[in-house]
Coordinates of C-alpha atoms and ligand atoms in Angstrom, one line a residue:
M1 CA 7.0 -12.2 0.6
K2 CA 8.4 -12.1 -2.8
N3 CA 10.2 -9.0 -3.8
S4 CA 10.6 -7.9 -7.3
I5 CA 10.0 -4.8 -9.4
L6 CA 7.7 -4.0 -12.3
T7 CA 9.3 -1.8 -14.8
V8 CA 7.5 0.3 -17.4
I9 CA 9.7 2.0 -19.9
A10 CA 8.0 5.2 -20.7
C11 CA 8.6 6.7 -24.1
A12 CA 7.3 9.6 -26.1
A13 CA 3.6 9.5 -26.8
L14 CA 4.3 8.2 -30.3
A15 CA 2.5 5.3 -31.9
G16 CA 4.5 2.1 -31.6
C17 CA 6.7 3.5 -28.9
M18 CA 5.0 1.6 -26.1
S19 CA 7.5 -0.8 -24.7
S20 CA 7.6 -3.2 -21.8
D21 CA 10.8 -4.1 -20.2
V22 CA 9.0 -5.5 -17.2
K23 CA 10.3 -7.0 -14.0
V24 CA 7.5 -7.6 -11.6
S25 CA 7.6 -7.8 -7.9
D26 CA 5.1 -8.6 -5.5
F27 CA 5.1 -7.7 -2.0
D28 CA 1.7 -9.2 -1.9
S29 CA -0.1 -6.5 -3.8
I30 CA 2.6 -3.8 -3.3
R31 CA 4.6 -3.1 -6.4
E32 CA 7.1 -0.6 -7.6
F33 CA 7.0 0.8 -11.2
T34 CA 10.0 2.2 -13.0
L35 CA 9.3 4.8 -15.7
K36 CA 12.2 5.7 -18.0
N37 CA 12.1 8.3 -20.8
D38 CA 14.3 8.8 -23.9
N39 CA 16.6 11.1 -22.0
G40 CA 17.4 8.5 -19.4
M41 CA 15.3 10.2 -16.7
V42 CA 14.0 7.6 -14.3
V43 CA 11.0 7.8 -12.0
K44 CA 9.9 5.1 -9.5
I45 CA 6.5 4.9 -8.1
T46 CA 4.9 2.4 -5.7
N47 CA 1.2 1.7 -5.2
Y48 CA 1.8 1.9 -1.4
G49 CA 0.6 5.4 -0.8
A50 CA 0.8 6.2 -4.5
T51 CA 4.3 7.2 -3.6
I52 CA 7.1 8.6 -5.9
T53 CA 10.1 6.8 -4.5
S54 CA 12.8 8.1 -6.8
I55 CA 13.4 10.8 -9.4
I56 CA 16.7 10.5 -11.2
V57 CA 17.5 13.4 -13.4
P58 CA 20.7 14.9 -15.0
D59 CA 22.6 18.0 -13.9
R60 CA 23.9 20.5 -16.4
D61 CA 26.9 18.2 -17.2
G62 CA 24.7 15.1 -17.6
N63 CA 25.5 13.5 -14.2
M64 CA 22.5 11.7 -12.9
A65 CA 21.2 12.0 -9.3
D66 CA 18.1 11.1 -7.4
V67 CA 16.5 14.3 -6.3
A68 CA 13.6 12.8 -4.2
L69 CA 14.1 11.9 -0.6
G70 CA 12.9 8.5 0.5
Y71 CA 13.8 5.0 1.6
D72 CA 15.7 2.3 -0.2
S73 CA 12.8 -0.1 -0.2
V74 CA 9.0 -0.1 0.0
E75 CA 9.4 -1.7 3.5
G76 CA 11.1 1.5 4.5
Y77 CA 7.9 3.4 3.8
I78 CA 5.7 0.9 5.5
N79 CA 7.8 0.5 8.7
A80 CA 9.0 4.1 9.1
I81 CA 8.9 5.2 12.7
D82 CA 8.3 8.7 11.8
R83 CA 6.3 9.3 8.7
P84 CA 7.1 12.5 6.9
Y85 CA 4.9 11.5 3.9
F86 CA 7.9 11.2 1.6
G87 CA 6.7 11.2 -2.0
A88 CA 3.2 10.1 -1.2
V89 CA -0.2 11.3 -2.3
V90 CA -1.8 12.9 0.8
G91 CA -5.6 13.1 1.4
R92 CA -8.6 12.8 1.5
Y93 CA -7.7 16.3 2.7
G94 CA -4.1 17.2 2.2
N95 CA -2.9 19.8 4.7
R96 CA -4.8 20.8 7.9
I97 CA -8.4 21.0 9.0
A98 CA -8.9 22.9 12.2
K99 CA -9.8 20.6 15.1
G100 CA -10.7 18.0 12.5
K101 CA -14.2 19.4 12.1
F102 CA -16.2 20.8 9.2
S103 CA -19.8 20.9 8.0
I104 CA -21.5 20.3 4.7
D105 CA -25.1 21.3 4.2
G106 CA -25.6 21.6 8.0
T107 CA -24.1 18.2 8.9
E108 CA -21.0 18.3 11.0
Y109 CA -18.2 15.8 10.4
E110 CA -15.5 14.9 12.8
L111 CA -12.1 13.6 11.6
A112 CA -9.1 12.1 13.3
T113 CA -7.0 14.7 15.1
N114 CA -3.5 13.5 14.3
N115 CA -1.6 16.8 14.5
G116 CA -2.1 18.2 17.9
E117 CA -5.7 19.2 18.0
N118 CA -5.9 19.4 14.2
H119 CA -6.4 17.0 11.3
L120 CA -3.5 16.6 8.9
H121 CA -3.1 14.9 5.5
G122 CA -6.1 12.6 5.8
G123 CA -5.7 11.3 9.3
N124 CA -4.2 8.2 10.9
M125 CA -4.6 6.1 7.8
G126 CA -4.5 8.7 5.0
F127 CA -4.0 7.9 1.3
D128 CA -0.2 7.8 2.0
K129 CA -0.6 4.6 4.1
V130 CA -3.0 2.5 1.9
V131 CA -2.4 0.2 -1.0
W132 CA -3.8 1.5 -4.3
D133 CA -4.8 -0.7 -7.2
A134 CA -2.3 -0.3 -10.1
E135 CA -2.7 -0.5 -13.8
V136 CA 0.0 0.1 -16.4
V137 CA -1.0 2.8 -18.9
E138 CA 0.9 4.3 -21.8
D139 CA 4.0 6.0 -20.5
G140 CA 3.0 5.5 -16.9
V141 CA 0.8 4.0 -14.2
K142 CA -2.7 4.6 -13.0
L143 CA -3.3 4.1 -9.3
S144 CA -6.8 3.8 -7.9
Y145 CA -8.3 3.8 -4.4
L146 CA -11.8 3.5 -3.0
A147 CA -12.0 5.5 0.2
K148 CA -15.0 4.2 2.0
D149 CA -17.8 6.3 3.5
G150 CA -16.8 7.1 7.0
E151 CA -13.1 6.3 6.5
E152 CA -11.1 8.6 8.9
G153 CA -14.5 10.4 9.5
Y154 CA -15.0 11.6 5.9
P155 CA -18.5 11.3 4.3
G156 CA -19.0 9.5 1.0
N157 CA -17.4 6.6 -0.9
L158 CA -14.7 8.4 -2.9
K159 CA -13.4 6.7 -6.0
L160 CA -10.0 8.3 -6.6
S161 CA -7.2 7.8 -9.1
V162 CA -3.9 9.3 -9.8
T163 CA -2.2 8.7 -13.2
Y164 CA 1.5 9.3 -13.3
T165 CA 3.1 9.6 -16.7
L166 CA 6.6 10.6 -17.7
T167 CA 7.1 12.5 -20.9
D168 CA 10.2 13.0 -23.0
D169 CA 10.2 16.7 -21.9
N170 CA 11.3 15.4 -18.4
E171 CA 7.8 16.0 -17.0
I172 CA 6.1 14.0 -14.3
V173 CA 2.4 14.5 -15.0
M174 CA 0.1 13.8 -12.1
H175 CA -3.6 13.6 -13.1
Y176 CA -6.1 13.2 -10.2
E177 CA -9.7 12.2 -10.8
A178 CA -12.4 11.4 -8.3
T179 CA -16.1 11.0 -7.8
T180 CA -18.3 10.5 -4.7
D181 CA -21.7 9.2 -3.8
K182 CA -22.2 11.7 -0.9
A183 CA -21.0 15.3 -0.6
T184 CA -17.5 15.3 0.8
V185 CA -14.3 17.4 0.8
I186 CA -11.2 16.5 -1.2
N187 CA -7.8 18.1 -1.6
V188 CA -5.1 15.7 -2.7
T189 CA -1.6 16.5 -3.5
N190 CA 1.8 15.0 -3.9
H191 CA 4.2 15.2 -1.0
T192 CA 7.6 14.7 -2.6
Y193 CA 10.6 16.2 -0.8
F194 CA 13.1 17.6 -3.3
N195 CA 16.8 18.3 -3.0
L196 CA 18.0 19.2 -6.4
A197 CA 21.7 18.7 -5.4
G198 CA 20.7 15.0 -4.8
E199 CA 18.9 13.5 -1.9
G200 CA 21.1 13.3 1.2
S201 CA 22.7 16.7 0.4
D202 CA 22.9 18.9 3.4
T203 CA 20.4 21.6 2.9
I204 CA 17.8 23.2 0.6
N205 CA 18.5 26.7 1.9
D206 CA 20.9 27.3 -1.0
H207 CA 18.2 26.6 -3.5
I208 CA 16.7 29.5 -5.4
L209 CA 12.9 29.6 -5.3
Q210 CA 10.4 31.6 -7.2
I211 CA 6.6 31.4 -6.3
N212 CA 4.1 33.2 -8.6
A213 CA 2.0 34.5 -5.7
S214 CA 1.5 37.8 -4.0
K215 CA -0.7 36.5 -1.2
T216 CA -0.5 34.0 1.6
T217 CA -2.9 32.6 4.2
P218 CA -1.2 33.5 7.6
V219 CA -1.5 30.8 10.3
D220 CA -1.7 30.5 14.0
E221 CA 0.8 28.4 16.1
G222 CA -1.0 25.2 15.1
L223 CA -0.4 26.2 11.4
I224 CA -4.1 26.7 10.9
P225 CA -5.0 29.7 8.7
T226 CA -6.4 32.6 10.6
G227 CA -8.7 33.5 7.7
E228 CA -6.7 36.6 6.9
I229 CA -5.2 37.0 3.4
A230 CA -1.8 38.7 3.6
D231 CA 0.3 40.6 1.0
V232 CA 3.8 39.2 0.6
T233 CA 5.3 42.7 -0.2
G234 CA 8.2 43.5 2.2
T235 CA 8.0 40.1 4.0
P236 CA 10.1 36.9 4.0
F237 CA 7.2 35.4 1.9
D238 CA 7.9 37.5 -1.2
F239 CA 9.3 35.0 -3.7
R240 CA 7.9 36.7 -6.7
T241 CA 11.4 37.2 -8.0
P242 CA 13.8 34.3 -7.5
K243 CA 15.3 34.3 -3.9
E244 CA 17.6 32.0 -2.0
I245 CA 15.5 30.1 0.5
G246 CA 18.0 30.7 3.3
K247 CA 17.9 34.4 2.9
D248 CA 14.9 35.0 5.2
V249 CA 14.2 31.5 6.6
D250 CA 15.2 32.5 10.1
A251 CA 13.9 36.1 9.8
D252 CA 12.5 37.8 12.9
N253 CA 8.9 37.4 11.8
Q254 CA 6.0 35.8 13.7
Q255 CA 4.8 33.7 10.8
I256 CA 8.4 32.4 10.3
K257 CA 8.5 31.6 14.0
Y258 CA 5.3 29.5 13.7
G259 CA 6.8 27.4 10.8
P260 CA 9.4 27.4 12.2
G261 CA 10.8 28.5 8.9
Y262 CA 8.7 28.1 5.7
D263 CA 5.6 25.9 6.1
H264 CA 2.9 28.1 4.5
N265 CA 0.4 28.4 1.8
W266 CA 0.7 30.8 -1.1
I267 CA -2.4 31.8 -3.1
L268 CA -1.2 31.7 -6.7
D269 CA -1.5 34.8 -9.0
R270 CA -3.5 33.0 -11.7
K271 CA -4.6 34.3 -15.0
G272 CA -7.3 31.7 -15.4
D273 CA -8.1 28.1 -14.3
G274 CA -5.8 26.2 -16.7
M275 CA -2.3 24.8 -16.3
E276 CA 0.0 27.7 -15.1
L277 CA 3.5 27.9 -13.7
A278 CA 3.2 28.1 -9.9
A279 CA 6.9 27.8 -8.8
T280 CA 10.4 27.4 -10.1
L281 CA 13.2 25.9 -8.0
Y282 CA 16.8 26.1 -9.0
E283 CA 20.0 24.6 -7.5
P284 CA 23.0 26.7 -8.7
K285 CA 25.8 24.1 -8.3
S286 CA 24.1 21.3 -10.3
G287 CA 22.1 23.6 -12.5
R288 CA 19.0 21.5 -12.0
V289 CA 15.7 23.3 -12.3
L290 CA 12.2 22.1 -11.2
E291 CA 9.1 23.9 -12.5
V292 CA 5.8 23.2 -10.8
I293 CA 2.8 23.7 -13.2
T294 CA -0.7 23.3 -11.9
E295 CA -4.4 23.9 -12.2
E296 CA -4.7 24.3 -8.4
P297 CA -5.3 27.7 -6.8
A298 CA -2.5 27.5 -4.1
I299 CA 0.7 25.9 -3.1
Q300 CA 2.2 24.9 0.2
F301 CA 5.9 25.4 0.4
Y302 CA 7.3 23.3 3.3
G303 CA 11.0 23.7 3.9
G304 CA 11.7 20.4 5.8
N305 CA 11.6 22.0 9.2
F306 CA 10.6 18.7 10.9
L307 CA 13.5 16.7 9.4
D308 CA 16.1 16.4 12.2
G309 CA 18.7 13.9 11.0
R310 CA 17.1 10.9 12.6
L311 CA 15.8 9.4 9.3
I312 CA 18.4 7.6 7.2
G313 CA 17.6 7.9 3.5
K314 CA 17.9 5.6 0.6
S315 CA 21.7 6.1 0.1
G316 CA 22.5 5.8 3.8
K317 CA 22.7 9.5 4.6
A318 CA 20.8 11.1 7.4
Y319 CA 18.1 13.6 6.3
K320 CA 19.2 16.7 8.1
Y321 CA 17.2 19.7 9.2
R322 CA 15.8 21.5 6.1
S323 CA 17.5 19.1 3.7
G324 CA 14.4 18.5 1.6
L325 CA 11.5 20.7 0.6
C326 CA 7.9 20.1 -0.7
L327 CA 5.9 22.2 -3.2
E328 CA 2.4 20.9 -2.6
T329 CA -0.2 22.2 -5.1
Q330 CA -3.6 22.3 -3.5
H331 CA -6.4 24.4 -2.1
S332 CA -5.5 26.4 1.0
P333 CA -5.5 24.6 4.3
D334 CA -8.7 24.6 6.3
S335 CA -10.7 25.6 3.2
P336 CA -13.8 23.6 4.5
N337 CA -14.0 26.1 7.4
N338 CA -13.4 29.2 5.1
P339 CA -16.5 29.0 2.8
E340 CA -15.5 32.2 1.0
W341 CA -12.4 30.5 -0.4
P342 CA -12.4 28.2 -3.5
T343 CA -14.5 25.2 -2.5
T344 CA -13.1 21.8 -1.8
I345 CA -16.5 20.2 -1.7
L346 CA -17.2 17.4 -4.2
R347 CA -20.8 16.4 -4.7
P348 CA -22.4 13.3 -6.3
G349 CA -22.5 13.8 -10.1
Q350 CA -19.5 16.2 -10.1
K351 CA -16.0 15.1 -11.1
Y352 CA -12.8 16.1 -9.3
D353 CA -10.2 16.5 -12.1
T354 CA -6.9 18.2 -11.5
T355 CA -3.4 18.0 -12.9
T356 CA 0.0 19.1 -11.6
I357 CA 3.3 18.7 -13.5
Y358 CA 6.9 18.5 -12.1
K359 CA 9.1 19.5 -15.0
F360 CA 12.9 19.1 -14.8
S361 CA 15.5 20.9 -16.8
T362 CA 19.0 22.5 -16.3
K363 CA 20.5 25.9 -16.8
Ligands
LIG401 C1 3.2 19.3 5.5 C2 2.9 20.2 6.5 C3 4.0 20.3 7.5 C4 4.4 18.9 8.0 C5 4.7 18.0 6.8 C6 5.0 16.6 7.2 O1 3.7 19.7 4.3 O2 2.6 21.5 6.0 O3 3.7 21.1 8.6 O4 3.4 18.3 8.7 O5 3.6 18.0 5.9 O6 6.0 16.5 8.1

């Protein structure tokens, strides 16, 4: 196996700016792409799992740190004993489907049950564990994958791509597109774990989070939505004004106990169906800010409750309990079994087309 790296220097979307400081590595067909913008922000992506492996951004004094949890090499992702989906695209259905079953037009489909009795993040060989085709595009990389009819139990040959670009406004733009030849369900999202103090820092409970949502989808002990829609007012789930995550993370609340902690889906308070700010994360010591902007109707905030210190990250530090968090833009979990919710069905002739942005700044 050879091992090298392919580097794309991203620059502003200006004519003549396309540059190509390119080191290529092959790990057979597995590659890593390095995008760098004019501010020195660096984002690394591999086509194994369409995974963001690194996000290096400045703090308020200009000190750079990698704020994305992950391993120090692509082999780490492939060989991981315990796979927490670091940085990957998860799907065909990101999040859970109750008992791995759903129906479309009267036909019942049965998926892998890889999370207790439920289906999670696409099954045993979800999109996080396959090698995507890769093509360098202006300021980024386009990764494509053909998920076959019947793969992990899902109907339809699904042609999917995600295009990652890095802008000079310190935005990672993630544009997903898909078509199918048979009615299917799709709900893909990025599963990056952030710690804005730098990966390997002790906790995310000192981060300040705001989520523009006044409703959640409460879950049962298997983290499957009950079908109820709950108001966040007066609960630990009210992040409409910025709140320290640690404030209510261990509150005496049944939903928090099921997490345990935060692992829930918020229905966004949207004005329309375009790009809107869903969540803002702020780490007071470094001053780093992450804004999540999306077209999706909901967001899963997962507070790293299953990290337990066993995984050693890219800089040699153990990833402790709640030392990384995910903000996964998506449709609500188990939407295929809640037909009154926004649909996740994609039919032949339709195009799945959705964008989410991670935008970094400081204050
Ligand atoms: C998600 C889920 C969590 C957990 C992680 C992976 O975000 O909501 O319950 O399964 O993925 O560890």
